[in-house]
């Protein structure tokens, strides 16, 4: 895969002086870096506009937003909410909302509780499969922060139940496996409502990850729009040009604003680096037009 492949399969990269990344994680959820370290990395990479979108928590964002380092770029409030739509897990990113608003606060409280309850249920399933793990062992890792399957996977690796996190997902925690427990999440409509009522923009995260038929995907977009959803991630991490074109087309057709984000969790040689994204096709309505000046 040489330079030619890269050039022909991806849009040009974002301009060095205007790099935007609206989907990133910190160790407030399942990211590896502290919020401070993520900010420093983003600034180092030349990012001018950043959203920290941890899973169902804004604790990471809150811990850095008033620090001097956060004044070196435009930091937008963000979160990635796990929702259920027709029995499918759909992730909705919220951007530019009022973090003190009751609607988003109540939603994230409910999600945090759902995560804690789900963790207990997953551990019960694992214990039945001869892989006992206590909640305390997981909490030693999360230290009061948002619990996710990656934390449980890490304990499974540490206890020698699996060789690595990927294997933990593949055999036990991923879609259709014993640890794939779909209960407790807010509905898609409720998440959109909580975000928009709080003055934010709701965005369908990584639309190409759901393995849905085209008909179902279109139904998702239509319902999301009817619920008040305004944007979709046209670019999620490093993706082939054909995928960008697919979602750009849908954004135009359905009148969605376009968002983009790395979904950065940790530095990886093969992963997507904070801010290092292709540029959005220039005719799309960028989602940041909606919260400029915030
Ligand atoms: P949860 O938020 O607890 O539902 O866990 C989902 C998170 O697990 C995603 O946001 C990813 O960061 C991570 N994840 C999903 N699939 C895998 C996988 N196959 N291997 C490692 N991590 C994964
Ligand atoms: Mn994650
Ligand atoms: Mn996600
Ligand atoms: Mn994410």
Short mmCIF file of C-alpha atoms and ligand atoms in Angstrom, two decimals:
data_model
loop_
_atom_site.label_atom_id
_atom_site.label_comp_id
_atom_site.label_asym_id
_atom_site.label_seq_id
_atom_site.Cartn_x
_atom_site.Cartn_y
_atom_site.Cartn_z
CA UNK A 1 0.00 0.00 0.00
CA UNK A 2 2.05 2.95 -1.25
CA UNK A 3 1.44 6.64 -1.56
CA UNK A 4 -0.66 6.18 -4.66
CA UNK A 5 -3.13 3.93 -2.87
CA UNK A 6 -3.40 6.43 -0.08
CA UNK A 7 -4.00 9.38 -2.40
CA UNK A 8 -6.53 7.61 -4.54
CA UNK A 9 -8.52 6.11 -1.70
CA UNK A 10 -8.76 8.96 0.75
CA UNK A 11 -9.72 12.59 0.50
CA UNK A 12 -7.00 15.13 1.20
CA UNK A 13 -6.08 15.49 4.84
CA UNK A 14 -7.43 18.36 6.90
CA UNK A 15 -5.57 21.66 6.59
CA UNK A 16 -2.77 21.86 9.15
CA UNK A 17 -4.13 25.10 10.60
CA UNK A 18 -7.67 23.86 10.98
CA UNK A 19 -7.73 20.29 12.24
CA UNK A 20 -10.95 19.19 13.84
CA UNK A 21 -11.69 16.03 15.81
CA UNK A 22 -15.14 15.58 17.34
CA UNK A 23 -14.93 12.01 18.67
CA UNK A 24 -12.24 11.04 21.19
CA UNK A 25 -11.96 9.07 24.43
CA UNK A 26 -10.04 9.50 27.69
CA UNK A 27 -9.60 7.34 30.76
CA UNK A 28 -12.84 8.80 32.10
CA UNK A 29 -14.26 5.92 30.03
CA UNK A 30 -12.32 3.33 28.02
CA UNK A 31 -9.58 5.54 26.61
CA UNK A 32 -6.02 5.18 27.84
CA UNK A 33 -4.92 8.80 28.20
CA UNK A 34 -5.95 11.17 30.94
CA UNK A 35 -7.99 14.15 29.72
CA UNK A 36 -4.88 16.33 30.19
CA UNK A 37 -2.71 13.99 28.13
CA UNK A 38 -5.33 13.79 25.39
CA UNK A 39 -5.53 17.59 25.21
CA UNK A 40 -1.74 17.89 25.10
CA UNK A 41 -1.62 15.33 22.29
CA UNK A 42 -4.34 17.12 20.33
CA UNK A 43 -2.54 20.45 20.68
CA UNK A 44 0.72 18.79 19.68
CA UNK A 45 -0.97 17.41 16.58
CA UNK A 46 -2.27 20.88 15.66
CA UNK A 47 -5.93 20.26 16.46
CA UNK A 48 -7.89 23.52 16.63
CA UNK A 49 -11.29 22.11 17.62
CA UNK A 50 -11.76 19.07 19.83
CA UNK A 51 -14.60 17.21 21.50
CA UNK A 52 -13.92 14.65 24.23
CA UNK A 53 -16.75 12.15 23.78
CA UNK A 54 -16.35 9.55 26.50
CA UNK A 55 -18.90 6.76 26.82
CA UNK A 56 -21.87 8.05 28.82
CA UNK A 57 -19.83 10.48 30.92
CA UNK A 58 -18.66 14.07 30.74
CA UNK A 59 -16.35 13.75 33.75
CA UNK A 60 -13.21 13.90 31.59
CA UNK A 61 -14.38 17.00 29.76
CA UNK A 62 -15.40 18.69 33.02
CA UNK A 63 -12.02 17.98 34.61
CA UNK A 64 -10.09 19.89 31.93
CA UNK A 65 -12.40 22.47 30.45
CA UNK A 66 -11.32 25.27 32.80
CA UNK A 67 -7.62 24.47 32.76
CA UNK A 68 -5.21 26.78 30.94
CA UNK A 69 -4.28 24.01 28.48
CA UNK A 70 -7.91 23.86 27.31
CA UNK A 71 -7.72 27.49 26.20
CA UNK A 72 -5.20 26.57 23.50
CA UNK A 73 -7.92 25.13 21.29
CA UNK A 74 -11.67 25.21 21.01
CA UNK A 75 -12.90 22.48 23.34
CA UNK A 76 -16.50 21.51 22.71
CA UNK A 77 -18.61 19.62 25.23
CA UNK A 78 -19.20 16.05 24.13
CA UNK A 79 -20.35 12.57 25.03
CA UNK A 80 -21.00 9.25 23.28
CA UNK A 81 -24.25 7.68 24.47
CA UNK A 82 -24.94 3.95 24.07
CA UNK A 83 -28.54 3.60 22.92
CA UNK A 84 -30.89 0.90 21.72
CA UNK A 85 -32.89 1.15 18.50
CA UNK A 86 -34.95 -1.85 17.36
CA UNK A 87 -32.79 -4.07 19.54
CA UNK A 88 -29.57 -2.81 17.93
CA UNK A 89 -26.92 -0.91 19.87
CA UNK A 90 -26.49 2.51 18.27
CA UNK A 91 -23.98 5.06 19.52
CA UNK A 92 -25.07 8.69 19.52
CA UNK A 93 -22.55 11.47 19.98
CA UNK A 94 -23.76 14.68 21.61
CA UNK A 95 -21.87 17.89 20.92
CA UNK A 96 -22.05 21.45 22.17
CA UNK A 97 -24.67 20.93 24.89
CA UNK A 98 -25.04 22.72 28.22
CA UNK A 99 -23.30 20.35 30.65
CA UNK A 100 -25.37 21.66 33.57
CA UNK A 101 -28.74 20.98 31.92
CA UNK A 102 -31.03 18.55 33.75
CA UNK A 103 -31.90 16.60 30.59
CA UNK A 104 -28.35 15.50 29.81
CA UNK A 105 -27.48 15.06 33.49
CA UNK A 106 -30.43 12.73 34.08
CA UNK A 107 -29.69 10.74 30.93
CA UNK A 108 -26.03 10.21 31.83
CA UNK A 109 -26.96 9.25 35.39
CA UNK A 110 -29.29 6.59 34.03
CA UNK A 111 -26.59 5.35 31.65
CA UNK A 112 -24.00 5.16 34.43
CA UNK A 113 -26.38 3.04 36.48
CA UNK A 114 -27.10 0.86 33.44
CA UNK A 115 -23.35 0.35 32.94
CA UNK A 116 -22.85 -0.68 36.57
CA UNK A 117 -25.76 -3.13 36.42
CA UNK A 118 -24.60 -4.53 33.09
CA UNK A 119 -21.08 -5.07 34.48
CA UNK A 120 -22.53 -7.19 37.30
CA UNK A 121 -24.57 -9.20 34.79
CA UNK A 122 -21.55 -9.76 32.54
CA UNK A 123 -19.48 -10.93 35.52
CA UNK A 124 -22.25 -13.39 36.47
CA UNK A 125 -22.18 -14.83 32.93
CA UNK A 126 -18.39 -15.11 33.02
CA UNK A 127 -18.48 -16.81 36.44
CA UNK A 128 -20.92 -19.37 35.04
CA UNK A 129 -18.43 -20.01 32.25
CA UNK A 130 -15.68 -20.68 34.83
CA UNK A 131 -14.05 -17.28 34.58
CA UNK A 132 -14.81 -15.70 37.96
CA UNK A 133 -14.04 -12.01 38.31
CA UNK A 134 -15.20 -9.86 41.20
CA UNK A 135 -16.60 -6.39 40.69
CA UNK A 136 -13.83 -5.13 42.96
CA UNK A 137 -11.24 -6.41 40.51
CA UNK A 138 -12.82 -4.38 37.71
CA UNK A 139 -13.28 -1.33 39.93
CA UNK A 140 -9.62 -1.44 40.85
CA UNK A 141 -9.03 -0.64 37.20
CA UNK A 142 -11.78 1.92 36.69
CA UNK A 143 -11.32 3.74 40.01
CA UNK A 144 -14.87 5.06 40.02
CA UNK A 145 -14.82 5.97 36.34
CA UNK A 146 -17.24 4.69 33.71
CA UNK A 147 -17.14 0.88 33.39
CA UNK A 148 -17.01 -0.65 29.94
CA UNK A 149 -16.41 -4.04 28.40
CA UNK A 150 -12.77 -3.13 27.63
CA UNK A 151 -12.11 -2.96 31.40
CA UNK A 152 -13.63 -6.40 31.90
CA UNK A 153 -11.56 -7.64 28.95
CA UNK A 154 -8.42 -6.27 30.61
CA UNK A 155 -9.13 -8.20 33.82
CA UNK A 156 -9.79 -11.35 31.77
CA UNK A 157 -6.35 -10.93 30.22
CA UNK A 158 -4.74 -10.23 33.60
CA UNK A 159 -6.30 -13.40 35.05
CA UNK A 160 -5.16 -15.47 32.10
CA UNK A 161 -8.67 -16.33 30.85
CA UNK A 162 -7.79 -14.99 27.40
CA UNK A 163 -4.58 -13.95 25.66
CA UNK A 164 -5.64 -10.45 24.73
CA UNK A 165 -8.54 -8.02 24.71
CA UNK A 166 -9.44 -8.79 21.13
CA UNK A 167 -9.86 -12.45 22.02
CA UNK A 168 -12.01 -11.50 25.02
CA UNK A 169 -14.40 -9.66 22.70
CA UNK A 170 -14.30 -12.33 20.02
CA UNK A 171 -15.08 -15.20 22.37
CA UNK A 172 -17.04 -13.73 25.26
CA UNK A 173 -17.91 -10.03 25.17
CA UNK A 174 -18.63 -9.15 21.54
CA UNK A 175 -21.88 -9.20 19.58
CA UNK A 176 -23.90 -12.37 20.19
CA UNK A 177 -21.54 -13.74 22.90
CA UNK A 178 -22.41 -14.43 26.53
CA UNK A 179 -21.23 -11.01 27.72
CA UNK A 180 -23.20 -9.11 25.10
CA UNK A 181 -25.99 -7.92 27.36
CA UNK A 182 -28.40 -5.50 25.80
CA UNK A 183 -30.34 -4.03 28.61
CA UNK A 184 -30.71 -0.77 30.37
CA UNK A 185 -29.61 1.64 27.67
CA UNK A 186 -31.76 4.63 26.85
CA UNK A 187 -33.58 4.53 23.54
CA UNK A 188 -32.20 6.36 20.52
CA UNK A 189 -35.07 8.85 20.78
CA UNK A 190 -34.42 9.49 24.48
CA UNK A 191 -30.72 10.17 23.87
CA UNK A 192 -31.48 12.57 21.03
CA UNK A 193 -34.04 14.30 23.23
CA UNK A 194 -31.60 14.65 26.15
CA UNK A 195 -28.92 16.12 23.89
CA UNK A 196 -31.15 18.54 21.99
CA UNK A 197 -33.08 19.64 25.08
CA UNK A 198 -29.68 20.56 26.55
CA UNK A 199 -28.91 22.74 23.55
CA UNK A 200 -26.63 20.28 21.77
CA UNK A 201 -26.40 18.53 18.44
CA UNK A 202 -27.06 14.77 18.18
CA UNK A 203 -24.81 12.84 15.80
CA UNK A 204 -25.00 9.19 14.68
CA UNK A 205 -21.55 7.83 15.54
CA UNK A 206 -19.59 5.62 13.10
CA UNK A 207 -22.62 4.72 10.92
CA UNK A 208 -20.66 2.12 8.99
CA UNK A 209 -20.04 -0.05 12.08
CA UNK A 210 -23.52 -1.39 12.60
CA UNK A 211 -23.65 -4.09 9.93
CA UNK A 212 -27.22 -3.23 8.99
CA UNK A 213 -28.92 -3.65 5.67
CA UNK A 214 -29.24 -0.47 3.65
CA UNK A 215 -33.00 -0.43 4.22
CA UNK A 216 -32.57 -0.62 7.97
CA UNK A 217 -29.81 2.00 7.95
CA UNK A 218 -32.07 4.38 6.04
CA UNK A 219 -34.88 3.72 8.52
CA UNK A 220 -32.45 4.53 11.34
CA UNK A 221 -31.47 7.83 9.72
CA UNK A 222 -35.09 8.79 9.04
CA UNK A 223 -36.20 8.03 12.58
CA UNK A 224 -33.15 9.77 14.03
CA UNK A 225 -33.97 12.84 11.96
CA UNK A 226 -37.63 12.78 13.01
CA UNK A 227 -36.46 12.58 16.64
CA UNK A 228 -34.42 15.78 16.17
CA UNK A 229 -31.04 14.30 15.20
CA UNK A 230 -29.10 16.68 12.99
CA UNK A 231 -25.78 15.11 12.02
CA UNK A 232 -23.93 11.93 11.09
CA UNK A 233 -20.25 11.07 11.21
CA UNK A 234 -19.31 11.11 7.55
CA UNK A 235 -15.72 10.36 8.55
CA UNK A 236 -14.89 8.00 11.42
CA UNK A 237 -11.22 7.26 11.83
CA UNK A 238 -9.24 6.05 8.85
CA UNK A 239 -11.71 4.85 6.28
CA UNK A 240 -11.66 4.21 2.54
CA UNK A 241 -12.83 6.98 0.27
CA UNK A 242 -15.80 4.88 -0.82
CA UNK A 243 -17.19 4.93 2.72
CA UNK A 244 -16.75 8.69 2.97
CA UNK A 245 -18.58 9.05 -0.31
CA UNK A 246 -21.39 6.77 0.84
CA UNK A 247 -22.10 8.81 3.97
CA UNK A 248 -21.50 12.16 2.25
CA UNK A 249 -24.19 11.16 -0.22
CA UNK A 250 -26.58 10.23 2.58
CA UNK A 251 -25.86 13.51 4.39
CA UNK A 252 -26.72 15.48 1.25
CA UNK A 253 -29.79 13.41 0.50
CA UNK A 254 -31.23 13.55 3.99
CA UNK A 255 -30.09 17.05 4.91
CA UNK A 256 -27.73 16.05 7.73
CA UNK A 257 -24.82 18.11 8.95
CA UNK A 258 -21.52 16.25 8.64
CA UNK A 259 -19.27 15.42 11.58
CA UNK A 260 -15.89 13.74 11.75
CA UNK A 261 -13.85 12.13 14.47
CA UNK A 262 -10.97 9.75 15.06
CA UNK A 263 -12.68 7.68 17.81
CA UNK A 264 -9.22 7.79 19.35
CA UNK A 265 -8.84 5.50 22.41
CA UNK A 266 -5.07 5.07 22.65
CA UNK A 267 -1.91 5.59 20.64
CA UNK A 268 -1.59 2.66 18.24
CA UNK A 269 0.66 2.32 15.23
CA UNK A 270 -2.28 1.15 13.12
CA UNK A 271 -4.93 3.30 14.76
CA UNK A 272 -6.22 6.74 13.95
CA UNK A 273 -4.27 9.54 15.61
CA UNK A 274 -6.11 12.49 17.24
CA UNK A 275 -7.05 14.97 14.53
CA UNK A 276 -5.29 13.15 11.70
CA UNK A 277 -8.34 12.75 9.53
CA UNK A 278 -9.27 13.25 5.92
CA UNK A 279 -11.08 16.49 5.18
CA UNK A 280 -14.84 16.39 4.74
CA UNK A 281 -16.06 16.85 1.17
CA UNK A 282 -16.24 20.64 0.93
CA UNK A 283 -19.87 20.93 -0.13
CA UNK A 284 -21.22 19.31 3.05
CA UNK A 285 -22.60 21.41 5.91
CA UNK A 286 -20.02 20.94 8.68
CA UNK A 287 -21.54 20.26 12.09
CA UNK A 288 -19.28 22.85 13.73
CA UNK A 289 -21.25 25.57 11.93
CA UNK A 290 -23.95 24.79 14.50
CA UNK A 291 -21.85 25.54 17.57
CA UNK A 292 -19.42 28.13 16.28
CA UNK A 293 -18.99 30.78 18.92
CA UNK A 294 -19.85 28.47 21.81
P1 LIG B 1 -19.04 -0.83 26.00
O1 LIG B 1 -18.96 0.67 25.92
O2 LIG B 1 -18.86 -1.33 27.36
O3 LIG B 1 -20.25 -1.36 25.30
O4 LIG B 1 -17.79 -1.39 25.19
C1 LIG B 1 -17.63 -1.04 23.84
C2 LIG B 1 -16.23 -0.53 23.61
O5 LIG B 1 -15.37 -1.64 23.52
C3 LIG B 1 -16.07 0.21 22.29
O6 LIG B 1 -16.27 1.58 22.45
C4 LIG B 1 -14.64 -0.07 21.93
O7 LIG B 1 -13.81 0.89 22.51
C5 LIG B 1 -14.35 -1.41 22.58
N1 LIG B 1 -14.41 -2.55 21.64
C6 LIG B 1 -15.42 -2.92 20.87
N2 LIG B 1 -15.13 -4.03 20.17
C7 LIG B 1 -13.88 -4.37 20.53
C8 LIG B 1 -13.00 -5.42 20.16
N3 LIG B 1 -13.36 -6.37 19.28
N4 LIG B 1 -11.79 -5.46 20.73
C9 LIG B 1 -11.42 -4.53 21.63
N5 LIG B 1 -12.20 -3.50 22.00
C10 LIG B 1 -13.42 -3.42 21.47
MN1 LIG B 2 -14.81 2.73 23.43
MN1 LIG B 3 -18.81 3.92 19.57
MN1 LIG B 4 -16.21 6.16 20.49
#
